[in-house]
CSV table of C-alpha atoms in Angstrom, one decimal:
chain,number,residue,atom,x,y,z
A,1,UNK,CA,31.1,126.5,171.1
A,2,UNK,CA,34.8,126.7,171.9
A,3,UNK,CA,36.4,130.1,171.9
A,4,UNK,CA,38.1,129.5,168.5
A,5,UNK,CA,34.9,128.2,166.9
A,6,UNK,CA,32.9,131.1,168.3
A,7,UNK,CA,35.5,133.6,167.0
A,8,UNK,CA,35.4,132.0,163.6
A,9,UNK,CA,31.6,132.2,163.6
A,10,UNK,CA,31.8,135.9,164.5
A,11,UNK,CA,34.4,136.5,161.8
A,12,UNK,CA,32.3,134.8,159.2
A,13,UNK,CA,29.5,137.3,160.0
A,14,UNK,CA,31.8,140.1,158.9
A,15,UNK,CA,32.4,138.2,155.7
A,16,UNK,CA,28.7,138.0,155.1
A,17,UNK,CA,28.1,141.7,155.7
A,18,UNK,CA,31.0,142.6,153.5
A,19,UNK,CA,29.7,140.4,150.7
A,20,UNK,CA,26.3,142.0,150.7
A,21,UNK,CA,27.8,145.5,150.8
A,22,UNK,CA,30.3,144.9,148.0
A,23,UNK,CA,27.6,143.2,145.9
A,24,UNK,CA,25.6,146.5,146.0
A,25,UNK,CA,28.6,148.6,145.2
A,26,UNK,CA,29.7,146.5,142.3
A,27,UNK,CA,26.3,146.4,140.6
A,28,UNK,CA,26.0,150.1,141.1
A,29,UNK,CA,29.4,150.4,139.3
A,30,UNK,CA,28.1,148.2,136.5
A,31,UNK,CA,24.8,150.2,136.2
A,32,UNK,CA,26.8,153.4,136.0
A,33,UNK,CA,29.4,152.2,133.5
A,34,UNK,CA,27.8,149.4,131.4
A,35,UNK,CA,31.2,147.6,131.5
A,36,UNK,CA,31.0,143.8,130.9
A,37,UNK,CA,34.2,143.4,132.9
A,38,UNK,CA,32.6,145.1,135.9
A,39,UNK,CA,29.6,142.9,135.4
A,40,UNK,CA,32.0,140.0,135.7
A,41,UNK,CA,33.2,141.2,139.1
A,42,UNK,CA,29.7,141.9,140.3
A,43,UNK,CA,28.5,138.4,139.3
A,44,UNK,CA,31.3,136.8,141.3
A,45,UNK,CA,30.1,138.8,144.3
A,46,UNK,CA,26.8,137.0,144.1
A,47,UNK,CA,28.7,133.8,144.7
A,48,UNK,CA,30.6,135.5,147.5
A,49,UNK,CA,27.4,136.3,149.3
A,50,UNK,CA,25.8,132.9,148.9
A,51,UNK,CA,29.0,131.1,149.8
A,52,UNK,CA,29.5,133.3,152.9
A,53,UNK,CA,26.0,132.3,154.0
A,54,UNK,CA,26.7,128.6,153.5
A,55,UNK,CA,30.0,129.1,155.3
A,56,UNK,CA,28.5,130.7,158.4
A,57,UNK,CA,26.0,127.8,158.7
A,58,UNK,CA,28.8,125.3,158.3
A,59,UNK,CA,30.9,127.1,161.0
A,60,UNK,CA,27.9,127.1,163.4
A,61,UNK,CA,27.2,123.4,162.8
A,62,UNK,CA,30.8,122.3,163.0
A,63,UNK,CA,31.1,123.9,166.4
A,64,UNK,CA,28.4,121.7,167.9
A,65,UNK,CA,29.6,119.0,170.2
A,66,UNK,CA,29.7,115.3,169.3
A,67,UNK,CA,26.5,113.4,169.9
A,68,UNK,CA,25.2,109.8,169.6
A,69,UNK,CA,24.6,110.2,165.8
A,70,UNK,CA,27.8,112.1,165.2
A,71,UNK,CA,30.4,110.6,167.6
A,72,UNK,CA,33.3,112.5,165.9
A,73,UNK,CA,31.5,115.8,165.9
A,74,UNK,CA,30.1,117.8,162.9
A,75,UNK,CA,33.4,119.2,161.6
A,76,UNK,CA,33.1,117.5,158.1
A,77,UNK,CA,30.3,120.0,157.3
A,78,UNK,CA,33.1,122.5,156.7
A,79,UNK,CA,34.5,120.4,153.9
A,80,UNK,CA,31.1,120.1,152.3
A,81,UNK,CA,30.8,123.9,152.6
A,82,UNK,CA,34.1,124.3,150.8
A,83,UNK,CA,33.0,121.9,148.0
A,84,UNK,CA,29.7,123.9,147.6
A,85,UNK,CA,31.7,127.1,147.4
A,86,UNK,CA,34.1,125.7,144.8
A,87,UNK,CA,31.2,124.5,142.6
A,88,UNK,CA,29.6,127.9,142.9
A,89,UNK,CA,32.8,129.7,141.9
A,90,UNK,CA,33.0,127.4,138.8
A,91,UNK,CA,29.3,128.2,138.0
A,92,UNK,CA,30.0,131.9,138.3
A,93,UNK,CA,32.9,131.6,135.9
A,94,UNK,CA,30.8,129.7,133.4
A,95,UNK,CA,28.1,132.4,133.6
A,96,UNK,CA,30.7,135.1,133.1
A,97,UNK,CA,32.1,133.3,130.0
A,98,UNK,CA,28.6,133.1,128.6
A,99,UNK,CA,28.0,136.8,129.1
A,100,UNK,CA,31.4,137.6,127.6
A,101,UNK,CA,30.5,135.6,124.4
A,102,UNK,CA,27.2,137.5,124.2
A,103,UNK,CA,29.1,140.8,124.5
A,104,UNK,CA,31.4,139.9,121.6
A,105,UNK,CA,28.3,139.0,119.5
A,106,UNK,CA,26.3,142.1,120.6
A,107,UNK,CA,28.8,144.6,121.9
A,108,UNK,CA,27.4,147.2,124.3
A,109,UNK,CA,28.6,150.7,125.0
A,110,UNK,CA,30.7,151.9,127.9
A,111,UNK,CA,29.3,155.1,129.4
A,112,UNK,CA,31.3,158.3,130.2
A,113,UNK,CA,31.2,157.5,133.9
A,114,UNK,CA,33.8,154.8,133.8
A,115,UNK,CA,36.0,156.7,136.1
A,116,UNK,CA,33.4,156.6,138.9
A,117,UNK,CA,33.1,152.8,138.3
A,118,UNK,CA,36.8,152.4,138.6
A,119,UNK,CA,36.9,154.1,142.0
A,120,UNK,CA,34.1,152.0,143.3
A,121,UNK,CA,35.8,148.7,142.2
A,122,UNK,CA,39.1,149.8,143.7
A,123,UNK,CA,37.5,150.4,147.1
A,124,UNK,CA,35.8,147.0,146.9
A,125,UNK,CA,39.1,145.3,146.0
A,126,UNK,CA,40.9,146.8,149.0
A,127,UNK,CA,38.1,145.8,151.4
A,128,UNK,CA,38.1,142.2,149.9
A,129,UNK,CA,41.8,141.8,150.2
A,130,UNK,CA,42.1,143.0,153.9
A,131,UNK,CA,39.2,140.8,155.1
A,132,UNK,CA,40.3,137.9,152.8
A,133,UNK,CA,43.9,137.7,154.1
A,134,UNK,CA,42.6,137.9,157.7
A,135,UNK,CA,40.2,135.1,157.0
A,136,UNK,CA,42.9,132.9,155.5
A,137,UNK,CA,45.3,133.6,158.4
A,138,UNK,CA,42.6,132.8,161.0
A,139,UNK,CA,41.4,129.7,159.0
A,140,UNK,CA,44.9,128.2,159.0
A,141,UNK,CA,45.5,129.0,162.6
A,142,UNK,CA,42.2,127.4,163.8
A,143,UNK,CA,42.3,124.7,161.0
A,144,UNK,CA,38.9,125.8,159.6
A,145,UNK,CA,38.5,124.8,155.9
A,146,UNK,CA,35.3,126.8,155.6
A,147,UNK,CA,36.8,130.1,156.9
A,148,UNK,CA,40.0,129.5,154.8
A,149,UNK,CA,37.9,128.9,151.7
A,150,UNK,CA,36.0,132.1,152.3
A,151,UNK,CA,39.3,134.0,152.6
A,152,UNK,CA,40.7,132.5,149.4
A,153,UNK,CA,37.5,133.3,147.6
A,154,UNK,CA,37.7,137.0,148.7
A,155,UNK,CA,41.4,137.2,147.7
A,156,UNK,CA,40.7,135.7,144.3
A,157,UNK,CA,37.9,138.3,143.9
A,158,UNK,CA,40.5,140.9,144.8
A,159,UNK,CA,43.0,139.7,142.2
A,160,UNK,CA,40.2,139.6,139.6
A,161,UNK,CA,39.3,143.2,140.5
A,162,UNK,CA,42.9,144.4,140.2
A,163,UNK,CA,43.2,142.8,136.7
A,164,UNK,CA,39.9,144.3,135.7
A,165,UNK,CA,41.0,147.7,137.0
A,166,UNK,CA,44.2,147.6,135.0
A,167,UNK,CA,42.4,146.7,131.8
A,168,UNK,CA,39.6,149.3,132.3
A,169,UNK,CA,42.2,152.0,133.0
A,170,UNK,CA,43.6,151.2,129.6
A,171,UNK,CA,40.1,151.3,128.1
A,172,UNK,CA,39.5,154.6,129.8
A,173,UNK,CA,42.7,156.2,128.5
A,174,UNK,CA,42.0,154.8,125.0
A,175,UNK,CA,38.5,156.2,125.0
A,176,UNK,CA,39.8,159.6,126.1
A,177,UNK,CA,42.3,159.5,123.2
A,178,UNK,CA,39.4,158.8,120.7
A,179,UNK,CA,40.0,155.1,120.2
A,180,UNK,CA,37.3,152.4,120.3
A,181,UNK,CA,38.5,150.0,123.0
A,182,UNK,CA,35.1,148.4,123.8
A,183,UNK,CA,36.5,145.0,122.6
A,184,UNK,CA,39.1,145.1,125.3
A,185,UNK,CA,36.4,145.3,128.0
A,186,UNK,CA,35.0,141.9,126.8
A,187,UNK,CA,38.5,140.4,126.5
A,188,UNK,CA,39.3,141.3,130.1
A,189,UNK,CA,36.1,139.7,131.2
A,190,UNK,CA,36.9,136.5,129.3
A,191,UNK,CA,40.4,136.2,130.8
A,192,UNK,CA,39.1,136.6,134.4
A,193,UNK,CA,36.2,134.3,133.8
A,194,UNK,CA,38.7,131.6,133.1
A,195,UNK,CA,40.8,132.5,136.1
A,196,UNK,CA,37.6,132.3,138.3
A,197,UNK,CA,36.8,128.8,136.9
A,198,UNK,CA,40.4,127.6,137.7
A,199,UNK,CA,40.1,129.0,141.3
A,200,UNK,CA,36.8,127.1,141.8
A,201,UNK,CA,38.3,123.9,140.5
A,202,UNK,CA,41.2,124.3,143.0
A,203,UNK,CA,38.8,124.8,145.9
A,204,UNK,CA,36.8,121.7,144.9
A,205,UNK,CA,40.0,119.6,144.6
A,206,UNK,CA,41.1,120.5,148.1
A,207,UNK,CA,37.6,119.7,149.4
A,208,UNK,CA,37.8,116.3,147.8
A,209,UNK,CA,41.3,115.7,149.3
A,210,UNK,CA,39.9,116.7,152.8
A,211,UNK,CA,36.9,114.3,152.3
A,212,UNK,CA,39.3,111.4,151.5
A,213,UNK,CA,41.4,112.3,154.6
A,214,UNK,CA,44.5,113.2,152.6
A,215,UNK,CA,47.6,113.5,154.7
A,216,UNK,CA,48.2,117.0,156.1
A,217,UNK,CA,52.0,117.2,155.7
A,218,UNK,CA,52.5,120.4,157.8
A,219,UNK,CA,50.4,119.0,160.6
A,220,UNK,CA,52.3,115.7,160.5
A,221,UNK,CA,55.6,117.5,160.7
A,222,UNK,CA,54.4,119.7,163.6
A,223,UNK,CA,53.3,116.5,165.4
A,224,UNK,CA,56.7,115.0,164.8
A,225,UNK,CA,58.4,118.0,166.3
A,226,UNK,CA,56.2,117.7,169.4
A,227,UNK,CA,57.0,114.0,169.9
A,228,UNK,CA,60.7,114.6,169.4
A,229,UNK,CA,60.7,117.6,171.8
A,230,UNK,CA,59.1,115.6,174.6
A,231,UNK,CA,60.7,112.3,173.8
A,232,UNK,CA,61.4,109.9,176.8
A,233,UNK,CA,64.0,107.1,176.8
A,234,UNK,CA,61.0,104.7,177.5
A,235,UNK,CA,59.5,105.6,174.1
A,236,UNK,CA,61.5,103.0,172.2
A,237,UNK,CA,59.5,103.4,168.9
A,238,UNK,CA,56.5,105.3,167.6
A,239,UNK,CA,54.8,104.2,164.4
A,240,UNK,CA,51.5,104.1,162.6
A,241,UNK,CA,50.9,107.8,163.3
A,242,UNK,CA,47.6,108.9,161.8
A,243,UNK,CA,45.9,112.3,162.0
A,244,UNK,CA,42.3,113.0,160.9
A,245,UNK,CA,40.7,116.5,160.9
A,246,UNK,CA,37.0,117.1,161.5
A,247,UNK,CA,36.7,120.8,161.1
A,248,UNK,CA,38.5,122.4,164.1
A,249,UNK,CA,38.9,119.0,165.8
A,250,UNK,CA,42.1,116.9,165.3
A,251,UNK,CA,42.1,113.2,166.1
A,252,UNK,CA,45.6,111.7,166.6
A,253,UNK,CA,46.2,107.9,166.6
A,254,UNK,CA,49.6,106.3,167.1
A,255,UNK,CA,51.3,103.1,168.5
A,256,UNK,CA,54.1,103.5,171.0
A,257,UNK,CA,56.6,100.7,171.8
A,258,UNK,CA,57.3,100.5,175.6
A,259,UNK,CA,59.6,98.2,177.5
A,260,UNK,CA,57.7,94.9,178.0
A,261,UNK,CA,58.6,95.0,181.7
A,262,UNK,CA,56.4,98.0,182.1
A,263,UNK,CA,53.2,97.6,184.1
A,264,UNK,CA,49.8,98.8,182.7
A,265,UNK,CA,49.9,101.7,185.2
A,266,UNK,CA,53.3,102.8,184.0
A,267,UNK,CA,52.2,102.7,180.3
A,268,UNK,CA,49.2,104.8,181.3
A,269,UNK,CA,51.5,107.4,182.8
A,270,UNK,CA,53.6,107.5,179.6
A,271,UNK,CA,50.5,107.8,177.4
A,272,UNK,CA,49.2,110.6,179.6
A,273,UNK,CA,52.5,112.5,179.1
A,274,UNK,CA,52.3,112.1,175.3
A,275,UNK,CA,48.7,113.4,175.4
A,276,UNK,CA,49.7,116.3,177.6
A,277,UNK,CA,52.5,117.3,175.3
A,278,UNK,CA,50.2,117.4,172.3
A,279,UNK,CA,47.5,119.2,174.2
A,280,UNK,CA,50.0,121.8,175.2
A,281,UNK,CA,50.2,122.8,171.5
A,282,UNK,CA,46.6,122.3,170.4
A,283,UNK,CA,44.5,122.6,173.5
A,284,UNK,CA,41.1,121.0,173.7
A,285,UNK,CA,40.8,120.8,169.9
A,286,UNK,CA,42.8,117.6,169.8
A,287,UNK,CA,41.9,114.0,170.9
A,288,UNK,CA,44.5,111.3,171.1
A,289,UNK,CA,44.4,107.5,170.9
A,290,UNK,CA,47.7,106.0,172.0
A,291,UNK,CA,48.1,102.2,171.8
A,292,UNK,CA,51.0,100.8,173.9
A,293,UNK,CA,52.9,97.9,172.3
A,294,UNK,CA,55.4,95.7,174.3
A,295,UNK,CA,59.0,95.7,172.9
A,296,UNK,CA,60.5,92.7,171.1
A,297,UNK,CA,64.1,91.4,171.4
A,298,UNK,CA,65.2,93.3,168.2
A,299,UNK,CA,64.1,96.6,169.9
A,300,UNK,CA,67.1,96.3,172.3
A,301,UNK,CA,69.4,97.9,169.8
A,302,UNK,CA,67.2,101.0,170.0
A,303,UNK,CA,66.6,101.0,173.8
A,304,UNK,CA,69.2,102.5,176.2
A,305,UNK,CA,67.4,101.3,179.4
A,306,UNK,CA,69.2,99.1,181.9
A,307,UNK,CA,67.2,95.9,181.5
A,308,UNK,CA,67.7,92.3,182.5
A,309,UNK,CA,65.9,91.1,179.4
A,310,UNK,CA,68.4,92.8,177.0
A,311,UNK,CA,69.2,90.5,174.0
A,312,UNK,CA,71.8,92.8,172.2
A,313,UNK,CA,73.8,96.0,172.7
A,314,UNK,CA,72.3,99.4,172.5
A,315,UNK,CA,73.2,101.1,169.1
A,316,UNK,CA,71.2,104.3,169.2
A,317,UNK,CA,67.7,105.7,169.2
A,318,UNK,CA,65.6,105.7,166.1
A,319,UNK,CA,65.6,109.1,164.4
A,320,UNK,CA,62.0,110.1,164.0
A,321,UNK,CA,60.6,112.2,161.2
A,322,UNK,CA,57.1,112.3,159.6
A,323,UNK,CA,57.9,109.5,157.2
A,324,UNK,CA,59.3,107.2,159.9
A,325,UNK,CA,56.4,107.8,162.3
A,326,UNK,CA,53.8,107.1,159.6
A,327,UNK,CA,55.0,103.6,158.7
A,328,UNK,CA,52.4,101.0,159.6
A,329,UNK,CA,54.8,98.6,161.3
A,330,UNK,CA,57.4,99.0,164.1
A,331,UNK,CA,60.9,99.5,162.9
A,332,UNK,CA,62.5,96.1,162.9
A,333,UNK,CA,66.0,95.1,161.5
A,334,UNK,CA,66.4,95.4,157.7
A,335,UNK,CA,64.1,98.4,157.7
A,336,UNK,CA,65.6,101.8,156.7
A,337,UNK,CA,65.9,104.0,159.8
A,338,UNK,CA,68.2,106.6,161.2
A,339,UNK,CA,70.3,105.7,164.2
A,340,UNK,CA,72.5,108.2,166.0
A,341,UNK,CA,72.3,110.6,163.0
A,342,UNK,CA,73.5,108.0,160.5
A,343,UNK,CA,71.2,106.2,158.0
A,344,UNK,CA,71.6,102.5,158.3
A,345,UNK,CA,69.8,99.5,156.8
A,346,UNK,CA,69.4,97.3,159.9
């Protein structure tokens, strides 16, 4: 395992332990109070525990090195883990809605110990939020879909708990004032059952996008910044930039137009400098594939080198942004590019 993968795996262990602990606390609160809303929160915690266990296995497997059967590594398992977690969240929401309907048909009674239940749920909400935010932050930093999904799940559980607490405080006050507010308990459960279903659908949608290798716009923009920061005059054009993520691994593919008078050795040196610039930001978690392309006569207008093969005057370098770099063809005349800070149709 790499250091980042090992740290993610250890962090997921914390998520698993927290899930089991809060599951016990929430069902204890439900047993004490008889509240359907608290049952809603406790039921989602079952999903938290199972999803955390799936996540820890996914993080372990994704950290394994590439082999003959999996030449790009095992990182895609994290996406599968996210999809499983999303489907489980939806299933939990459906179960909660079913129990809510049953409570409307056959309403139960809330015990006099609702205050104790509220304290237990409040403590669970705080713990969920702290660990959830930390998991999301670490998941984004290390590009771990499984860890980020776990964090979002914990935070959604926190938001559900807060809403349930607010509603049950109202129920508690109403009961103390002599009003029958048992119906509000079931109504709160129904609202948050729907919220949980929507959260699960969102997690599943992202997993589908990841499976289809949807463009990661922030990552593309970050890569564009790196290329612009380390740009050489010999890098006449960069295009067909593609980035694919496999768990914590990033695979970068691009084509770079070099002067056609360059030797293979010189092109290799330039490729190595691009690779070094990218690795300076992402370390060993990135692999690059840089394809050198010899310049054409129309590239002279973008190239400031002193060259005996020049066919036209230098007009200015191409302004690179994520959109320009991702085009599939080199930027020839009559394509829309930015030269010297001014947009021109060449």
